[in-house]
Structures are given as C-alpha cells and as structure tokens.
Amino acid sequence: MSEDTSPQELFEAAGNAMGKAYAPYSKFPVGVALRADDGKVYLGANVENLSFPQGWCAEPTAIGAMIMGGGKKITELAVIAEKLALCTPCGGCRQKISEFASPDTRIYLCDDTGVQKTVTMAELLPYAFETDILG
Ligand code: THU
C-alpha cells in the first residue's frame, strides 16, 4: 500500500471504531485508528461509565489494543468524532500518544468525509514533558 492511501484507510478504520463507542452519557462518540511499527492498525473508541470520571477516551483504548497486539510505536493516528469535525485529542491523550510516538508522527484530524487536516505530534503537543531523570 502506498503512503497516500494510508490516511484514507485510517479514516475509514477510525469511523468503524467510532461505531463501537460506548458513550451513553455524553452522546459524543469518538473513534481512533492508529498504525503501529508492526504495520498493523489498532482501533479504539471511548468507553464511558455511570461514575463519570471512570470513563476513558478512544485514544487509550487504541493504545491498549496496540500494546496487547505487540505494537510498540505509533507511526500515524486518525481521530474522528461524530459531532465535531477535526476533533483533536484532549490534553491527557496527547501525553498518552506522545509516550509511543515521535515528534514527526502524523495525526489525522477528520470530518465525516475524510482526513481534513494533518498535524505532527510536535505540533499537537509542543513543550511535551520529557526528562532523562525518570529513565
Ligand atoms: N473523548 C475522546 O474519546 N477523545 C478525546 O480526545 C476527546 C474526548 C471522549 C471522552 C468522552 O467520552 C467524550 O469524548 C466527551 O468528552
């Protein structure tokens, strides 16, 4: 598959993931599809909870799937929300993605027709928390 078809493939996969969101409280379904260094695509959706703070975003669902599937690094990631075009990952999710990304990892922001904007990890999370002290 060529580089050019990859964002479209991730857009479609993110839309399918969004269809599995469990978002009965916010009614704000979000889907994520990421490609990892193993070449596989991993999916995630938000999973809410009656005890509201216990719910989580689509991004950690996808990251957990990647880790359990054997992926180690995120090479590109698409995010889509049913009710918000170009939905960006929340602040906490930027940090979570950053753990497994590099500064030039591409993040695809979508609407319901496709990828509308591409940003890098460095653009999404400038001045990221980084230190050698913690290893
Ligand atoms: N949400 C995500 O899944 N990812 C984000 O980066 C933004 C917010 C979810 C969390 C919650 O289930 C719903 O969107 C409304 O905040």
Tab-separated table of C-alpha atoms and ligand atoms in Angstrom:
chain	number	residue	atom	x	y	z
A	1	MET	CA	0.000	0.000	0.000
A	2	SER	CA	1.303	3.444	-0.902
A	3	GLU	CA	1.753	6.222	1.652
A	4	ASP	CA	-1.065	8.184	0.033
A	5	THR	CA	-3.744	5.602	0.698
A	6	SER	CA	-2.814	5.247	4.337
A	7	PRO	CA	-4.668	8.292	5.769
A	8	GLN	CA	-7.853	7.218	3.972
A	9	GLU	CA	-7.535	3.690	5.326
A	10	LEU	CA	-7.074	5.001	8.851
A	11	PHE	CA	-10.016	7.403	8.424
A	12	GLU	CA	-12.283	4.502	7.468
A	13	ALA	CA	-10.994	2.342	10.306
A	14	ALA	CA	-11.494	5.186	12.806
A	15	GLY	CA	-15.090	5.569	11.622
A	16	ASN	CA	-15.709	1.876	12.181
A	17	ALA	CA	-14.151	2.141	15.640
A	18	MET	CA	-16.395	5.102	16.446
A	19	GLY	CA	-19.370	2.857	15.720
A	20	LYS	CA	-18.376	0.794	18.745
A	21	ALA	CA	-18.150	3.745	21.153
A	22	TYR	CA	-19.928	3.345	24.460
A	23	ALA	CA	-20.945	6.938	25.081
A	24	PRO	CA	-24.459	6.897	26.566
A	25	TYR	CA	-23.768	9.888	28.846
A	26	SER	CA	-22.004	12.408	26.633
A	27	LYS	CA	-23.535	11.034	23.430
A	28	PHE	CA	-20.237	12.089	21.864
A	29	PRO	CA	-18.800	9.016	20.121
A	30	VAL	CA	-15.113	9.152	19.235
A	31	GLY	CA	-13.071	6.700	17.180
A	32	VAL	CA	-9.327	6.265	16.774
A	33	ALA	CA	-7.300	4.135	14.389
A	34	LEU	CA	-3.541	4.031	14.680
A	35	ARG	CA	-0.861	2.321	12.690
A	36	ALA	CA	1.972	0.847	14.684
A	37	ASP	CA	5.535	-0.049	13.855
A	38	ASP	CA	4.438	-3.643	13.220
A	39	GLY	CA	2.339	-2.373	10.295
A	40	LYS	CA	-0.936	-3.304	11.965
A	41	VAL	CA	-3.877	-0.977	12.526
A	42	TYR	CA	-5.253	-0.826	16.065
A	43	LEU	CA	-8.648	0.611	16.980
A	44	GLY	CA	-10.213	2.378	19.918
A	45	ALA	CA	-13.420	4.082	20.994
A	46	ASN	CA	-14.402	5.974	24.105
A	47	VAL	CA	-15.855	3.887	26.931
A	48	GLU	CA	-17.899	5.863	29.430
A	49	ASN	CA	-19.122	4.940	32.891
A	50	LEU	CA	-22.037	5.835	35.121
A	51	SER	CA	-19.408	7.103	37.541
A	52	PHE	CA	-18.375	9.731	35.004
A	53	PRO	CA	-14.663	10.124	35.865
A	54	GLN	CA	-14.175	6.376	35.392
A	55	GLY	CA	-14.845	6.573	31.663
A	56	TRP	CA	-11.985	6.917	29.222
A	57	CYS	CA	-11.205	8.276	25.791
A	58	ALA	CA	-10.848	6.492	22.459
A	59	GLU	CA	-7.081	7.040	22.379
A	60	PRO	CA	-6.180	4.903	25.425
A	61	THR	CA	-8.439	2.129	24.117
A	62	ALA	CA	-6.414	2.088	20.893
A	63	ILE	CA	-3.098	2.334	22.714
A	64	GLY	CA	-4.059	-0.602	24.950
A	65	ALA	CA	-5.002	-2.635	21.862
A	66	MET	CA	-1.638	-1.791	20.296
A	67	ILE	CA	0.317	-2.853	23.350
A	68	MET	CA	-1.578	-6.119	23.691
A	69	GLY	CA	-1.232	-6.778	19.958
A	70	GLY	CA	2.540	-6.395	20.093
A	71	GLY	CA	2.917	-2.915	18.578
A	72	LYS	CA	5.487	-0.671	20.216
A	73	LYS	CA	5.442	2.673	18.395
A	74	ILE	CA	2.670	4.751	16.822
A	75	THR	CA	3.587	5.767	13.283
A	76	GLU	CA	0.310	7.546	12.403
A	77	LEU	CA	-3.074	8.027	14.044
A	78	ALA	CA	-6.526	9.165	12.911
A	79	VAL	CA	-9.221	10.532	15.202
A	80	ILE	CA	-12.853	11.181	14.357
A	81	ALA	CA	-15.853	12.348	16.367
A	82	GLU	CA	-19.422	12.046	15.186
A	83	LYS	CA	-20.440	15.515	16.362
A	84	LEU	CA	-17.246	17.550	15.953
A	85	ALA	CA	-15.259	17.947	12.753
A	86	LEU	CA	-11.492	17.944	13.261
A	87	CYS	CA	-11.815	16.757	16.857
A	88	THR	CA	-8.344	16.877	18.392
A	89	PRO	CA	-7.134	14.550	21.139
A	90	CYS	CA	-7.654	16.026	24.616
A	91	GLY	CA	-4.642	17.176	26.614
A	92	GLY	CA	-4.256	13.951	28.580
A	93	CYS	CA	-4.497	11.895	25.407
A	94	ARG	CA	-1.797	13.995	23.770
A	95	GLN	CA	0.537	12.935	26.562
A	96	LYS	CA	-0.577	9.303	26.226
A	97	ILE	CA	0.011	9.286	22.454
A	98	SER	CA	3.334	11.071	22.915
A	99	GLU	CA	4.635	8.186	25.030
A	100	PHE	CA	4.557	5.942	21.936
A	101	ALA	CA	5.056	8.485	19.145
A	102	SER	CA	7.897	10.542	17.756
A	103	PRO	CA	7.798	14.288	17.068
A	104	ASP	CA	7.051	13.663	13.372
A	105	THR	CA	4.264	11.115	13.924
A	106	ARG	CA	1.303	12.235	11.810
A	107	ILE	CA	-2.085	12.819	13.438
A	108	TYR	CA	-5.027	12.904	11.036
A	109	LEU	CA	-7.996	15.071	12.019
A	110	CYS	CA	-11.176	14.041	10.229
A	111	ASP	CA	-14.711	15.023	9.425
A	112	ASP	CA	-17.330	12.624	8.140
A	113	THR	CA	-15.915	12.727	4.604
A	114	GLY	CA	-12.240	12.069	5.281
A	115	VAL	CA	-8.970	13.427	6.623
A	116	GLN	CA	-9.192	17.231	6.641
A	117	LYS	CA	-6.026	18.230	8.459
A	118	THR	CA	-2.728	16.547	9.251
A	119	VAL	CA	-0.614	17.697	12.191
A	120	THR	CA	2.529	16.266	13.717
A	121	MET	CA	2.905	15.096	17.273
A	122	ALA	CA	5.250	18.027	17.883
A	123	GLU	CA	2.571	20.456	16.702
A	124	LEU	CA	-0.073	18.755	18.805
A	125	LEU	CA	1.993	18.718	21.984
A	126	PRO	CA	4.707	21.383	21.950
A	127	TYR	CA	6.877	21.559	25.048
A	128	ALA	CA	5.973	17.954	25.869
A	129	PHE	CA	7.048	16.666	29.255
A	130	GLU	CA	10.391	14.961	28.702
A	131	THR	CA	13.200	14.109	31.043
A	132	ASP	CA	16.092	11.663	31.312
A	133	ILE	CA	15.789	11.590	35.075
A	134	LEU	CA	12.939	9.074	35.022
A	135	GLY	CA	14.743	6.832	32.590
B	1	THU	N1	-13.122	11.929	24.083
B	1	THU	C1	-12.286	11.051	23.459
B	1	THU	O1	-12.600	9.852	23.338
B	1	THU	N2	-11.097	11.510	22.986
B	1	THU	C2	-10.702	12.806	23.084
B	1	THU	O2	-9.536	13.112	22.858
B	1	THU	C3	-11.699	13.824	23.422
B	1	THU	C4	-12.818	13.327	24.271
B	1	THU	C5	-14.390	11.412	24.650
B	1	THU	C6	-14.393	11.329	26.148
B	1	THU	C7	-15.882	11.359	26.431
B	1	THU	O3	-16.372	10.008	26.369
B	1	THU	C8	-16.462	12.155	25.287
B	1	THU	O4	-15.471	12.244	24.303
B	1	THU	C9	-16.877	13.569	25.686
B	1	THU	O5	-15.841	14.229	26.333
